[in-house]
Coordinates of C-alpha atoms and ligand atoms in Angstrom, one line a residue:
M357 CA 121.2 52.1 99.1
R358 CA 123.6 49.5 98.0
F359 CA 123.1 46.7 100.5
S360 CA 119.4 45.9 100.6
F361 CA 120.0 42.4 102.1
I362 CA 120.7 43.9 105.5
P363 CA 117.5 45.8 105.5
A364 CA 117.8 47.9 108.7
V365 CA 121.5 48.4 108.8
A366 CA 122.5 48.2 105.2
A367 CA 122.6 51.9 104.8
L368 CA 125.1 52.2 107.5
I369 CA 127.6 50.4 105.4
A370 CA 126.9 52.5 102.4
L371 CA 128.8 55.4 103.7
G372 CA 130.3 58.4 102.1
S373 CA 128.5 61.2 100.4
S374 CA 125.0 59.8 100.5
S375 CA 122.5 60.8 103.2
I376 CA 121.5 57.5 104.7
A377 CA 119.2 58.2 107.6
T378 CA 116.2 58.1 105.4
A379 CA 116.9 54.5 104.5
L380 CA 116.4 53.4 108.1
P381 CA 113.2 52.3 109.8
P382 CA 111.5 54.9 111.9
A383 CA 112.8 55.0 115.4
A384 CA 110.7 53.7 118.3
P385 CA 108.9 56.5 120.1
V386 CA 111.1 57.9 122.8
Q387 CA 109.5 57.1 126.2
T388 CA 109.9 59.8 128.7
G389 CA 108.0 60.8 131.8
S390 CA 105.8 58.9 134.1
D391 CA 103.2 57.7 131.6
A392 CA 105.7 55.1 130.2
P393 CA 107.7 53.7 133.0
A394 CA 110.9 52.1 131.7
P395 CA 112.3 49.0 133.4
K396 CA 114.4 50.0 136.4
R397 CA 117.6 48.7 134.9
P398 CA 118.7 48.7 131.3
T399 CA 118.9 45.2 129.7
L400 CA 121.7 46.0 127.3
I401 CA 125.1 47.5 127.9
V402 CA 126.6 49.1 124.8
A403 CA 130.3 50.0 125.4
I404 CA 131.9 51.9 122.5
S405 CA 135.5 52.8 121.9
V406 CA 136.5 55.2 119.2
D407 CA 140.1 54.4 118.6
Q408 CA 142.4 57.5 119.1
F409 CA 139.4 59.8 119.9
S410 CA 141.3 62.3 122.1
A411 CA 139.7 64.8 124.4
D412 CA 141.2 67.4 122.1
L413 CA 139.3 66.1 119.1
F414 CA 136.1 65.9 121.1
A415 CA 136.6 69.5 122.2
E416 CA 137.3 70.6 118.7
Y417 CA 134.3 68.9 117.0
R418 CA 131.6 68.7 119.6
Q419 CA 129.9 71.9 118.4
Q420 CA 129.6 70.2 114.9
F421 CA 128.0 66.9 116.1
T422 CA 124.4 66.4 115.2
G423 CA 124.2 62.6 115.2
G424 CA 125.2 59.9 117.6
F425 CA 127.7 62.0 119.5
A426 CA 125.1 64.8 119.9
R427 CA 122.7 62.2 121.5
L428 CA 125.4 61.0 123.9
M429 CA 126.2 64.6 124.8
Q430 CA 122.7 64.9 126.3
G431 CA 123.7 62.3 128.9
A432 CA 126.5 62.4 131.4
V433 CA 129.5 64.1 129.8
F434 CA 133.0 63.8 131.2
P435 CA 135.1 65.7 128.7
D436 CA 138.3 65.1 130.8
G437 CA 138.6 61.3 131.1
Y438 CA 142.0 59.7 131.5
Q439 CA 143.7 56.7 130.1
A440 CA 146.0 57.5 132.9
H441 CA 148.9 55.1 132.3
A442 CA 152.1 55.8 130.3
A443 CA 151.8 53.3 127.5
T444 CA 148.9 55.0 125.6
E445 CA 148.5 52.4 123.0
T446 CA 145.5 50.5 121.6
C447 CA 145.8 47.2 123.4
P448 CA 146.5 48.5 126.9
G449 CA 143.8 51.2 126.5
H450 CA 141.1 48.7 125.4
S451 CA 142.2 46.4 128.3
V452 CA 141.2 49.1 130.7
I453 CA 137.7 50.0 129.4
M454 CA 135.8 46.9 130.4
T455 CA 138.0 45.5 133.2
G456 CA 138.2 48.7 135.3
D457 CA 141.9 48.0 135.8
F458 CA 145.1 49.7 134.8
P459 CA 147.4 47.8 132.5
A460 CA 149.6 47.1 135.5
H461 CA 146.8 44.7 136.5
T462 CA 145.4 43.7 133.1
G463 CA 148.9 42.6 132.1
I464 CA 148.6 44.4 128.7
I465 CA 151.6 46.6 128.9
A466 CA 151.7 47.5 125.1
N467 CA 150.5 46.4 121.7
N468 CA 153.7 44.3 121.4
W469 CA 156.4 43.4 123.9
V470 CA 159.7 41.6 123.8
D471 CA 159.9 38.3 125.6
L472 CA 163.5 37.2 125.4
K473 CA 162.7 34.0 127.3
T474 CA 160.1 32.7 125.0
A475 CA 161.0 29.4 123.4
R476 CA 160.6 30.6 119.8
T477 CA 163.2 32.6 117.8
D478 CA 160.9 35.5 117.2
K479 CA 160.9 37.3 120.6
N480 CA 158.3 39.9 119.7
V481 CA 154.9 39.0 121.2
Y482 CA 151.7 40.6 120.1
C483 CA 149.2 41.4 122.9
V484 CA 146.4 39.1 121.6
E485 CA 148.7 36.3 120.4
D486 CA 149.3 32.8 121.8
E487 CA 153.0 32.7 121.1
T488 CA 153.1 29.1 122.3
A489 CA 150.8 28.0 119.5
P490 CA 152.6 26.0 116.8
G491 CA 153.4 28.3 113.9
S492 CA 152.5 31.5 115.7
S493 CA 154.8 34.4 114.9
S494 CA 154.5 38.1 115.3
D495 CA 153.8 38.4 111.6
N496 CA 151.3 35.5 111.4
Y497 CA 150.0 35.1 114.9
T498 CA 147.5 32.9 116.5
V499 CA 144.8 35.1 118.0
S500 CA 144.1 34.5 121.7
P501 CA 143.0 36.5 124.8
M502 CA 145.4 34.6 127.0
H503 CA 147.5 37.6 128.0
L504 CA 144.6 39.4 129.6
M505 CA 145.0 38.7 133.3
V506 CA 141.6 39.9 134.6
P507 CA 138.0 39.4 133.7
T508 CA 135.9 42.0 131.8
L509 CA 132.5 43.2 133.1
G510 CA 130.8 40.9 130.5
E511 CA 132.7 37.9 131.8
R512 CA 131.8 38.7 135.4
M513 CA 128.2 39.1 134.5
K514 CA 128.2 35.8 132.5
A515 CA 129.9 34.0 135.5
A516 CA 127.1 35.3 137.7
D517 CA 124.3 34.5 135.3
A518 CA 125.0 32.3 132.3
R519 CA 122.0 33.7 130.4
T520 CA 124.0 37.0 129.9
R521 CA 125.3 37.2 126.4
L522 CA 128.5 38.9 125.5
V523 CA 129.1 40.2 121.9
S524 CA 132.1 42.1 120.6
V525 CA 132.8 43.7 117.2
S526 CA 135.7 45.8 116.1
G527 CA 137.9 46.8 113.3
K528 CA 140.9 45.4 115.2
D529 CA 141.4 42.0 116.8
R530 CA 143.1 43.5 119.9
A531 CA 140.3 45.9 120.5
A532 CA 137.6 43.2 120.1
L533 CA 139.4 40.8 122.4
M534 CA 140.3 43.3 125.1
M535 CA 136.8 44.6 125.5
A536 CA 135.2 41.2 125.4
G537 CA 137.6 39.1 127.5
H538 CA 138.1 35.4 127.5
N539 CA 135.0 33.7 126.3
P540 CA 132.5 35.9 124.4
D541 CA 129.4 34.5 122.8
E542 CA 130.2 36.2 119.5
I543 CA 133.4 38.1 118.6
W544 CA 134.0 39.5 115.1
Y545 CA 137.0 41.6 114.0
W546 CA 138.4 42.7 110.7
G547 CA 140.7 40.1 109.3
G548 CA 141.9 42.2 106.3
K549 CA 139.2 41.2 103.8
S550 CA 136.3 40.2 106.0
F551 CA 135.2 39.9 109.6
V552 CA 136.7 36.8 111.3
T553 CA 136.4 35.2 114.7
L554 CA 138.6 33.3 117.1
P555 CA 140.6 30.3 115.9
G556 CA 138.7 27.1 116.4
R557 CA 135.3 28.7 116.1
T558 CA 133.5 27.7 112.9
A559 CA 129.9 28.9 113.2
M560 CA 129.2 32.1 111.4
P561 CA 125.8 33.8 112.1
A562 CA 123.9 34.6 108.9
V563 CA 124.2 38.4 109.6
V564 CA 128.0 38.2 109.6
D565 CA 128.0 36.3 106.3
R566 CA 125.7 38.9 104.8
A567 CA 127.8 41.8 106.1
N568 CA 131.0 40.2 104.7
K569 CA 129.5 39.9 101.3
A570 CA 128.2 43.4 101.4
I571 CA 131.6 44.8 102.5
A572 CA 133.4 42.8 99.8
D573 CA 131.1 44.3 97.2
E574 CA 131.7 47.8 98.8
I575 CA 135.4 47.4 98.6
A576 CA 135.2 46.2 95.0
Q577 CA 133.7 49.5 94.0
A578 CA 135.7 52.7 93.7
Q579 CA 134.8 55.4 96.2
P580 CA 134.4 58.9 94.8
V581 CA 135.8 61.9 96.7
L582 CA 133.7 63.0 99.6
T583 CA 132.2 66.4 99.5
L584 CA 134.0 68.7 102.0
P585 CA 131.5 70.3 104.4
P586 CA 132.0 74.0 105.0
V587 CA 133.1 73.3 108.6
C588 CA 136.1 71.4 107.3
A589 CA 137.2 74.0 104.7
A590 CA 139.6 75.9 107.0
K591 CA 141.6 72.7 107.4
D592 CA 142.1 72.2 103.7
R593 CA 145.8 72.9 103.6
A594 CA 148.5 70.6 102.2
I595 CA 151.4 69.8 104.6
D596 CA 154.6 68.7 103.0
V597 CA 156.2 65.7 104.9
G598 CA 159.0 65.2 102.4
G599 CA 159.5 62.7 99.6
G600 CA 156.8 64.4 97.5
K601 CA 154.1 63.4 100.0
T602 CA 151.6 65.8 101.5
V603 CA 148.7 65.3 103.9
G604 CA 145.9 67.5 105.0
T605 CA 143.7 67.8 102.0
G606 CA 142.4 64.2 101.6
R607 CA 138.8 63.4 100.6
F608 CA 138.9 59.5 100.8
A609 CA 138.7 58.8 97.1
R610 CA 139.5 55.1 96.8
A611 CA 140.4 52.8 93.9
A612 CA 138.2 49.7 93.4
G613 CA 139.6 46.9 95.6
D614 CA 141.9 49.0 97.8
G615 CA 141.3 47.4 101.1
K616 CA 143.9 49.4 102.9
A617 CA 142.4 52.7 101.9
F618 CA 139.0 51.3 102.9
R619 CA 140.4 50.6 106.4
A620 CA 141.6 54.2 106.8
S621 CA 138.3 55.8 105.9
P622 CA 134.8 56.4 107.3
E623 CA 133.6 53.4 105.4
F624 CA 135.3 51.1 107.8
D625 CA 133.5 52.3 110.9
G626 CA 130.2 52.1 109.0
A627 CA 130.9 48.4 108.4
V628 CA 131.7 47.7 112.1
L629 CA 128.6 49.6 113.3
A630 CA 126.4 47.9 110.7
L631 CA 127.6 44.5 111.8
A632 CA 127.1 45.4 115.5
A633 CA 123.6 46.6 114.7
G634 CA 122.9 43.4 112.8
L635 CA 124.0 41.3 115.7
V636 CA 121.8 43.2 118.1
Q637 CA 118.8 42.6 115.8
D638 CA 119.5 38.9 115.0
M639 CA 120.5 37.9 118.5
K640 CA 117.7 40.0 120.1
L641 CA 120.3 41.4 122.5
G642 CA 118.7 43.1 125.5
K643 CA 115.5 40.9 125.2
G644 CA 116.8 37.8 127.0
D645 CA 116.4 36.8 130.6
A646 CA 119.5 38.6 131.8
P647 CA 121.2 41.8 130.7
D648 CA 123.5 41.5 127.7
V649 CA 126.7 43.2 126.9
L650 CA 127.8 44.5 123.5
T651 CA 131.2 46.0 123.0
V652 CA 132.1 47.9 119.8
S653 CA 135.4 49.4 118.9
V654 CA 135.5 51.6 115.7
S655 CA 139.1 51.9 114.4
A656 CA 139.0 54.3 111.4
T657 CA 139.7 57.4 113.5
D658 CA 143.0 55.8 114.5
Y659 CA 143.9 54.7 111.0
V660 CA 143.0 58.2 109.7
G661 CA 145.0 59.9 112.6
H662 CA 148.1 57.8 111.8
A663 CA 147.9 58.2 108.0
Y664 CA 147.0 61.9 107.8
G665 CA 147.3 63.4 111.3
T666 CA 144.6 64.9 113.4
Q667 CA 144.1 68.4 112.0
G668 CA 143.4 68.0 108.3
T669 CA 140.3 67.5 106.2
E670 CA 140.7 63.8 106.6
M671 CA 139.9 63.8 110.4
C672 CA 137.2 66.3 109.9
L673 CA 135.4 64.1 107.3
Q674 CA 136.0 61.0 109.5
L675 CA 134.5 62.4 112.7
L676 CA 131.5 64.0 111.0
S677 CA 130.8 60.6 109.2
L678 CA 131.3 58.7 112.4
D679 CA 128.8 61.0 114.2
R680 CA 126.2 60.3 111.5
D681 CA 126.8 56.6 111.5
L682 CA 126.7 56.4 115.3
G683 CA 123.3 58.2 115.1
D684 CA 122.0 55.7 112.7
F685 CA 123.4 52.8 114.8
F686 CA 121.4 54.2 117.8
K687 CA 118.3 54.5 115.6
V688 CA 118.6 50.8 114.9
L689 CA 118.9 50.1 118.6
D690 CA 115.9 52.4 119.3
A691 CA 113.8 50.4 116.9
T692 CA 114.3 47.2 118.9
G693 CA 112.6 48.8 121.8
V694 CA 115.4 47.7 124.2
D695 CA 116.3 49.9 127.1
Y696 CA 120.1 50.2 126.6
V697 CA 122.8 52.2 128.2
V698 CA 125.8 53.5 126.3
A699 CA 129.3 54.3 127.4
L700 CA 131.6 55.8 124.8
T701 CA 135.3 56.6 125.2
A702 CA 138.6 55.9 123.6
D703 CA 141.6 53.7 124.1
H704 CA 144.0 56.6 124.0
G705 CA 144.3 60.1 122.6
G706 CA 146.5 61.3 119.8
H707 CA 148.9 63.8 118.4
D708 CA 149.2 65.6 115.1
L709 CA 152.2 65.3 112.8
P710 CA 155.2 67.5 113.8
E711 CA 155.3 69.2 110.4
R712 CA 151.9 70.8 110.9
I713 CA 152.3 71.4 114.6
D714 CA 155.5 73.3 113.7
Q715 CA 153.4 75.6 111.5
Q716 CA 150.9 76.1 114.3
G717 CA 152.9 77.6 117.1
F718 CA 155.1 74.8 118.4
S719 CA 158.6 74.9 117.0
D720 CA 159.7 72.1 119.4
A721 CA 157.7 69.4 117.6
A722 CA 160.1 67.0 116.1
R723 CA 160.6 63.4 114.9
I724 CA 162.6 61.0 116.9
D725 CA 166.3 60.9 116.7
P726 CA 167.2 57.5 115.1
A727 CA 170.2 57.3 117.4
L728 CA 167.7 56.4 120.2
D729 CA 167.0 53.0 118.6
T730 CA 167.9 50.2 120.9
A731 CA 169.7 48.6 118.0
V732 CA 172.0 51.6 118.0
V733 CA 172.3 52.3 121.8
G734 CA 172.8 48.6 122.8
P735 CA 175.8 47.9 120.5
A736 CA 177.4 51.2 121.5
I737 CA 177.1 50.2 125.2
A738 CA 178.5 46.8 124.4
K739 CA 181.6 48.5 122.8
Q740 CA 182.0 50.8 125.8
L741 CA 181.8 48.0 128.3
G742 CA 183.8 45.4 126.4
L743 CA 180.7 43.2 125.8
T744 CA 179.3 41.8 122.6
G745 CA 175.9 41.6 121.0
R746 CA 172.9 43.9 120.8
L747 CA 172.2 44.0 124.6
L748 CA 169.0 46.1 124.4
Y749 CA 165.6 45.3 122.8
G750 CA 162.4 47.2 122.4
A751 CA 161.3 50.5 121.0
P752 CA 162.9 53.7 122.2
Q753 CA 159.6 54.9 123.6
G754 CA 158.4 52.8 126.6
D755 CA 159.8 49.4 127.7
I756 CA 163.4 48.4 126.9
W757 CA 164.6 44.9 127.8
I758 CA 168.2 43.9 128.6
D759 CA 169.6 40.6 127.2
P760 CA 168.8 38.0 130.0
A761 CA 171.9 36.0 129.2
L762 CA 174.1 38.6 130.9
S763 CA 175.5 37.9 134.3
A764 CA 173.9 39.9 137.2
A765 CA 177.0 42.1 137.3
D766 CA 176.9 42.8 133.6
H767 CA 173.2 43.3 133.7
K768 CA 173.7 46.1 136.3
R769 CA 176.5 47.7 134.2
V770 CA 174.4 47.7 131.1
L771 CA 171.4 49.1 132.9
D772 CA 173.4 51.9 134.4
A773 CA 174.9 52.7 131.0
A774 CA 171.6 52.6 129.3
V775 CA 169.9 54.9 131.8
K776 CA 172.8 57.3 131.3
A777 CA 172.7 57.1 127.5
Y778 CA 169.0 57.7 127.3
A779 CA 168.8 60.4 129.9
A780 CA 171.6 62.3 128.1
N781 CA 169.6 62.5 124.8
P782 CA 167.8 65.9 124.5
Q783 CA 164.6 64.2 123.3
V784 CA 164.3 62.1 126.4
A785 CA 162.2 63.3 129.4
A786 CA 163.1 60.5 131.8
A787 CA 164.5 56.9 132.0
F788 CA 163.2 54.8 134.9
T789 CA 164.5 51.4 136.0
R790 CA 162.3 48.5 136.8
D791 CA 163.3 48.8 140.5
Q792 CA 162.4 52.5 140.6
I793 CA 159.0 51.8 139.1
L794 CA 158.2 48.9 141.3
A795 CA 159.1 50.9 144.4
T796 CA 156.5 53.5 143.4
P797 CA 153.0 52.9 144.9
M798 CA 150.1 52.6 142.5
P799 CA 148.8 56.1 142.1
K800 CA 145.5 56.9 143.8
E801 CA 145.3 60.7 143.2
S802 CA 143.3 62.3 140.4
P803 CA 145.1 61.4 137.2
E804 CA 146.1 64.9 136.1
R805 CA 148.4 65.1 139.1
W806 CA 150.3 61.8 138.5
S807 CA 154.0 62.1 138.1
L808 CA 155.7 60.5 135.1
I809 CA 156.9 57.6 137.2
E810 CA 153.4 57.1 138.5
R811 CA 152.1 56.9 134.9
A812 CA 154.8 54.3 134.2
R813 CA 153.8 52.4 137.4
A814 CA 150.2 52.1 136.2
S815 CA 151.5 50.5 132.9
F816 CA 154.0 48.2 134.6
Y817 CA 153.3 44.5 134.9
A818 CA 156.5 42.9 136.3
P819 CA 156.3 39.5 134.5
R820 CA 156.3 41.3 131.1
S821 CA 157.5 44.9 131.5
G822 CA 161.0 46.1 130.6
D823 CA 164.2 46.6 132.6
L824 CA 164.0 50.2 131.7
V825 CA 161.2 52.5 130.6
V826 CA 161.9 55.6 128.6
A827 CA 159.6 58.7 128.3
L828 CA 160.2 60.9 125.3
K829 CA 159.7 64.6 125.7
P830 CA 156.4 66.1 124.7
R831 CA 155.8 66.5 120.9
I832 CA 158.5 64.0 119.9
T833 CA 156.9 61.7 117.4
P834 CA 158.5 58.2 117.4
I835 CA 158.2 57.9 113.6
A836 CA 161.5 58.8 112.0
D837 CA 160.4 58.7 108.4
P838 CA 156.9 60.0 107.4
T839 CA 157.5 59.8 103.7
R840 CA 156.1 56.2 103.6
G841 CA 153.4 54.9 105.9
N842 CA 152.2 56.6 109.0
V843 CA 152.9 60.3 109.7
A844 CA 151.6 60.7 113.2
T845 CA 151.0 58.5 116.3
H846 CA 150.3 58.3 120.0
G847 CA 151.7 56.1 122.8
S848 CA 153.4 58.8 124.9
F849 CA 153.3 59.7 128.6
W850 CA 151.6 63.0 127.7
D851 CA 148.1 64.3 128.2
Y852 CA 147.4 64.6 124.5
D853 CA 147.6 60.8 124.4
R854 CA 146.1 60.2 127.9
R855 CA 143.0 62.4 127.8
V856 CA 139.8 61.0 126.2
P857 CA 136.1 61.9 126.5
I858 CA 133.8 59.6 128.5
L859 CA 130.1 59.8 127.7
F860 CA 127.2 57.9 129.3
W861 CA 123.7 57.9 127.9
R862 CA 120.5 56.1 128.6
K863 CA 117.0 57.0 127.2
G864 CA 115.2 59.4 129.5
M865 CA 118.2 60.2 131.8
G866 CA 118.9 63.7 132.9
G867 CA 122.1 65.1 131.5
F868 CA 125.0 67.0 133.0
E869 CA 128.6 67.9 132.2
Q870 CA 131.3 67.3 134.8
P871 CA 134.6 68.8 133.9
L872 CA 136.6 67.2 136.7
P873 CA 138.8 64.3 135.6
I874 CA 137.7 60.7 135.9
L875 CA 139.4 57.5 134.8
V876 CA 138.5 55.3 131.9
A877 CA 138.9 52.6 134.6
D878 CA 135.8 54.1 136.2
I879 CA 133.6 53.1 133.2
M880 CA 133.3 49.4 134.1
P881 CA 132.1 49.9 137.7
T882 CA 129.9 52.7 136.6
L883 CA 128.1 50.5 134.1
A884 CA 128.0 47.7 136.6
G885 CA 126.2 50.1 139.0
I886 CA 123.7 51.1 136.3
V887 CA 122.6 47.5 135.6
G888 CA 122.8 46.7 139.3
F889 CA 125.7 44.2 139.1
K890 CA 128.0 44.1 142.1
V891 CA 131.8 44.4 141.5
P892 CA 133.8 44.4 144.7
A893 CA 135.5 47.8 144.8
D894 CA 138.7 46.4 146.1
Q895 CA 139.1 44.1 143.1
I896 CA 139.6 46.9 140.5
D897 CA 141.4 50.2 140.0
G898 CA 138.3 52.2 138.9
Q899 CA 135.4 53.4 141.0
C900 CA 131.7 53.8 140.2
R901 CA 130.7 57.3 139.2
D902 CA 127.1 58.4 139.9
I903 CA 125.7 59.5 136.6
D904 CA 122.3 60.4 138.0
P905 CA 122.3 64.2 137.9
G906 CA 120.1 64.5 141.0
P907 CA 120.0 63.0 144.5
A908 CA 119.4 59.5 143.2
N909 CA 122.6 57.5 142.9
S910 CA 123.3 55.2 139.9
C911 CA 126.0 53.4 141.8
Q912 CA 123.4 52.0 144.3
Ligands
LIG1352 ZN1 144.3 52.7 119.4

């Protein structure tokens, strides 16, 4: 055990090949049955997001889980949850989880958007940036929750009872801020070398300081290769992505000091969970005079998915490690004696790299045609219409903005030409205009039946969204060159990016599995129901789901 100064959670950070459960204190005896009546309501909500944990990965690995996931699978299991909107990215997805709203209402339409009317020269805005702050740029941004347009459950509970504490920890700033909301008591996210907090906040709890020192020491040491468990062996096949690069056989060996490799490895989630556990202990969360809220987003599954794809040894090692670390995290929570309720889901699903999919039965998997870039299409339209300039901005998947300096007549001509140009490309499934999307009612049906334009509608926030929204066809990966950087991604309109597991667990609850689809937006009102907090149903997109398996109703 390398980090003895965080006694109960230290072992969580010391990830990798060692077996760490033995280093933890014994769990509190599990109270079940009538001899040990629990309080009626839990006193701590623990909402966990596993970044890029698709329903497909859950289905693939659930038989192998023996740790934290296995515990949650004894609760209420909804294997077919939906991040139902079109823009299946991290910031929009996290904005849904604790607000109960679609991005159309949270205002978080993407990780980044283009605001051609912003005063500064750099028109790219990051979702958790205050672009009006002096010196803020999309490269060196000032972190702020200002773009989130609705309150989170924690914010609502704090507004109703100021004794409620709201704590958020994540590997990513956008995940931490979107799950916490506007004014959390504590919020800590990875800043590249250590956990950092919002600008203007100076106080650092002792446990954060200890965790940062521990993690710095961890990164400074080289990480040996992880042992490949037998269950991962069949995935051990090198996939050539060109440029002499292969993926699929990685074991997370890491050079001393390589912070980037640390981030895309199981070590990273261990660090986040250790810090979260430490904050629970030090702040005595769940032991105050009102229920507390802890939100945790673990990011390594996403970094691993992007760097190596979803079907290699890398993801196998990552998910098995995360399962073990979640189990140890829950043991720390058990030892506090607090009656806590857990909800676990994901901000979006994911997709494997086309080079491997192509070898596994889908020859239509492909990388994006660079000709779809707005920097290519826009100038071509300018030439065709006798205009000048770039005209179109944004990524070719999702929102595209037209230069607002154009006259209304030219705007219309450019929009028509852009719709035509995108629709004509064989990699494009649909191109919708702003007017078409806004004329579409917000979908109310079960999410597996939503049309493409309904998915776009749930992502569309008129003050920010584009003049045009493009849906690529299934299995088109919008990364043209995999030889450097990421090989795989998410963000599409398709179910592999929309479907995520939703798991609820509380000590002593009866379990069930319900295969019918529910929304990630349902998590917030469901948790509110469990702790007995009223959220007016007409204020949010989600609905409370009764997770009591019998005639009792957890929504009442
Ligand atoms: Zn994500």
